[in-house]
Amino acid sequence: GAGVSQSPRYKVAKRGQDVALRCDPISGHVSLFWYQQALGQGPEFLTYFQNEAQLDKSGLPSDRFFAERPEGSVSTLKIQRTQQEDSAVYLCASSLGDLAGGTGELFFGEGSRLTVL
Amino acid sequence: GQNIDQPTEMTATEGAIVQINCTYQTSGFNGLFWYQQHAGEAPTFLSYNVLDGLEEKGRFSSFLSRSKGYSYLLLKELQMKDSASYLCAVMDSNYQLIWGAGTKLIIKP
């Protein structure tokens, strides 16, 4: 597609429910990031993929969070046993090369807004 | 620790000029980015500075001083559509982006 696509755009989950958020990066983009953004705050890093390899998952807040990108394109962020503090917008971004190879300009999707009741 | 500081909110008048400052302390430096984010939308790229000095792009300019850990985004001839949050982000030594909390810019007629 022309841009980064995320689904669902909005998700309401009951506490304890598992959710899966999908990201379709720009075709051919090597790098893929997941961020968590709370209202009025900047994006907080969750995890980074270079192709199918998850090179950095230091930002994942707990072992309830899991991300994968098995074929180096589409990525899924899974949150198990959701808690109210997980309510946020989850942003996916992709970049053409690995960040060491260029300006690192990121192209963002419009995000998935998760509300946990 | 790593830290990016920028004002929380600024107000300016349509047609005027506004400067949004950003100071940073990071482990290494591989460039500084400015992104614009309208409410409920994705951030969009505005500028990238890796060398000291001013980069001009139309109505928007971005300045960097690496020795001072300082950047600013200058917006000229403000338009109502410029009302948005402006995010400063620094690429650290691991080539990861460290983000500021953003500056909400309010434009008044």
PDB file of C-alpha atoms in Angstrom, chain B residues 22-102:
ATOM      1  CA  CYS B  22      14.122  21.426  22.207  1.00  0.00           C
ATOM      2  CA  THR B  23      17.023  20.509  24.468  1.00  0.00           C
ATOM      3  CA  TYR B  24      18.383  17.009  24.753  1.00  0.00           C
ATOM      4  CA  GLN B  25      20.713  14.785  26.730  1.00  0.00           C
ATOM      5  CA  THR B  26      21.239  11.423  25.091  1.00  0.00           C
ATOM      6  CA  SER B  27      23.785   8.623  24.955  1.00  0.00           C
ATOM      7  CA  GLY B  28      25.280   9.488  21.609  1.00  0.00           C
ATOM      8  CA  PHE B  29      23.834  11.513  18.780  1.00  0.00           C
ATOM      9  CA  ASN B  30      23.001  10.470  15.248  1.00  0.00           C
ATOM     10  CA  GLY B  31      20.613  13.213  14.282  1.00  0.00           C
ATOM     11  CA  LEU B  32      17.593  15.169  15.456  1.00  0.00           C
ATOM     12  CA  PHE B  33      14.110  15.005  13.961  1.00  0.00           C
ATOM     13  CA  TRP B  34      11.035  17.177  14.118  1.00  0.00           C
ATOM     14  CA  TYR B  35       7.641  15.617  13.491  1.00  0.00           C
ATOM     15  CA  GLN B  36       4.196  17.214  13.291  1.00  0.00           C
ATOM     16  CA  GLN B  37       1.204  15.421  14.762  1.00  0.00           C
ATOM     17  CA  HIS B  38      -2.381  16.611  14.387  1.00  0.00           C
ATOM     18  CA  ALA B  39      -4.797  15.379  17.028  1.00  0.00           C
ATOM     19  CA  GLY B  40      -5.804  11.786  16.403  1.00  0.00           C
ATOM     20  CA  GLU B  41      -3.425  11.405  13.500  1.00  0.00           C
ATOM     21  CA  ALA B  42      -0.011   9.845  12.895  1.00  0.00           C
ATOM     22  CA  PRO B  43       3.172  11.912  13.261  1.00  0.00           C
ATOM     23  CA  THR B  44       4.532  13.175   9.948  1.00  0.00           C
ATOM     24  CA  PHE B  45       8.167  14.005   9.219  1.00  0.00           C
ATOM     25  CA  LEU B  46       9.193  17.656   9.065  1.00  0.00           C
ATOM     26  CA  SER B  47      12.984  17.837   9.270  1.00  0.00           C
ATOM     27  CA  TYR B  48      16.252  16.102  10.053  1.00  0.00           C
ATOM     28  CA  ASN B  49      19.443  17.811  11.325  1.00  0.00           C
ATOM     29  CA  VAL B  50      22.721  16.032  11.933  1.00  0.00           C
ATOM     30  CA  LEU B  51      25.152  18.945  11.385  1.00  0.00           C
ATOM     31  CA  ASP B  52      25.131  22.279  13.189  1.00  0.00           C
ATOM     32  CA  GLY B  53      23.233  25.049  11.513  1.00  0.00           C
ATOM     33  CA  LEU B  54      19.940  25.949   9.970  1.00  0.00           C
ATOM     34  CA  GLU B  55      17.953  23.817   7.529  1.00  0.00           C
ATOM     35  CA  GLU B  56      15.229  25.687   5.696  1.00  0.00           C
ATOM     36  CA  LYS B  57      12.260  24.043   4.049  1.00  0.00           C
ATOM     37  CA  GLY B  58       9.562  26.444   2.949  1.00  0.00           C
ATOM     38  CA  ARG B  59       7.811  28.039   5.910  1.00  0.00           C
ATOM     39  CA  PHE B  60       9.569  25.677   8.328  1.00  0.00           C
ATOM     40  CA  SER B  61      13.217  25.853   9.428  1.00  0.00           C
ATOM     41  CA  SER B  62      15.111  23.735  11.928  1.00  0.00           C
ATOM     42  CA  PHE B  63      18.304  24.663  13.752  1.00  0.00           C
ATOM     43  CA  LEU B  64      20.799  22.470  15.580  1.00  0.00           C
ATOM     44  CA  SER B  65      23.675  23.127  17.968  1.00  0.00           C
ATOM     45  CA  ARG B  66      25.255  19.834  18.978  1.00  0.00           C
ATOM     46  CA  SER B  67      27.628  21.444  21.492  1.00  0.00           C
ATOM     47  CA  LYS B  68      24.659  22.931  23.339  1.00  0.00           C
ATOM     48  CA  GLY B  69      22.341  19.954  22.931  1.00  0.00           C
ATOM     49  CA  TYR B  70      19.789  22.337  21.480  1.00  0.00           C
ATOM     50  CA  SER B  71      17.480  22.608  18.514  1.00  0.00           C
ATOM     51  CA  TYR B  72      14.589  24.773  17.494  1.00  0.00           C
ATOM     52  CA  LEU B  73      11.826  24.567  14.927  1.00  0.00           C
ATOM     53  CA  LEU B  74      10.851  27.902  13.392  1.00  0.00           C
ATOM     54  CA  LEU B  75       7.471  28.278  11.758  1.00  0.00           C
ATOM     55  CA  LYS B  76       6.810  31.394   9.660  1.00  0.00           C
ATOM     56  CA  GLU B  77       3.600  32.877   8.249  1.00  0.00           C
ATOM     57  CA  LEU B  78       1.557  30.743  10.581  1.00  0.00           C
ATOM     58  CA  GLN B  79      -1.651  29.249   9.277  1.00  0.00           C
ATOM     59  CA  MET B  80      -4.543  27.808  11.230  1.00  0.00           C
ATOM     60  CA  LYS B  81      -3.687  24.348   9.889  1.00  0.00           C
ATOM     61  CA  ASP B  82      -0.337  24.570  11.719  1.00  0.00           C
ATOM     62  CA  SER B  83      -2.197  23.975  14.972  1.00  0.00           C
ATOM     63  CA  ALA B  84      -0.765  20.615  16.020  1.00  0.00           C
ATOM     64  CA  SER B  85       1.743  18.990  18.337  1.00  0.00           C
ATOM     65  CA  TYR B  86       5.391  19.225  17.336  1.00  0.00           C
ATOM     66  CA  LEU B  87       7.588  16.348  18.460  1.00  0.00           C
ATOM     67  CA  CYS B  88      11.346  16.555  18.843  1.00  0.00           C
ATOM     68  CA  ALA B  89      13.213  13.219  18.623  1.00  0.00           C
ATOM     69  CA  VAL B  90      16.915  12.374  18.857  1.00  0.00           C
ATOM     70  CA  MET B  91      18.576   9.300  17.370  1.00  0.00           C
ATOM     71  CA  ASP B  92      20.975   7.927  19.957  1.00  0.00           C
ATOM     72  CA  SER B  93      24.157   5.871  19.594  1.00  0.00           C
ATOM     73  CA  ASN B  94      22.094   2.714  19.052  1.00  0.00           C
ATOM     74  CA  TYR B  95      20.209   4.425  16.230  1.00  0.00           C
ATOM     75  CA  GLN B  96      17.009   4.412  18.268  1.00  0.00           C
ATOM     76  CA  LEU B  97      14.755   7.459  18.412  1.00  0.00           C
ATOM     77  CA  ILE B  98      14.229   9.076  21.795  1.00  0.00           C
ATOM     78  CA  TRP B  99      11.077  11.207  21.747  1.00  0.00           C
ATOM     79  CA  GLY B 100      10.087  14.363  23.575  1.00  0.00           C
ATOM     80  CA  ALA B 101       6.558  14.699  24.909  1.00  0.00           C
ATOM     81  CA  GLY B 102       5.662  17.192  22.193  1.00  0.00           C
TER      82      GLY B 102
END
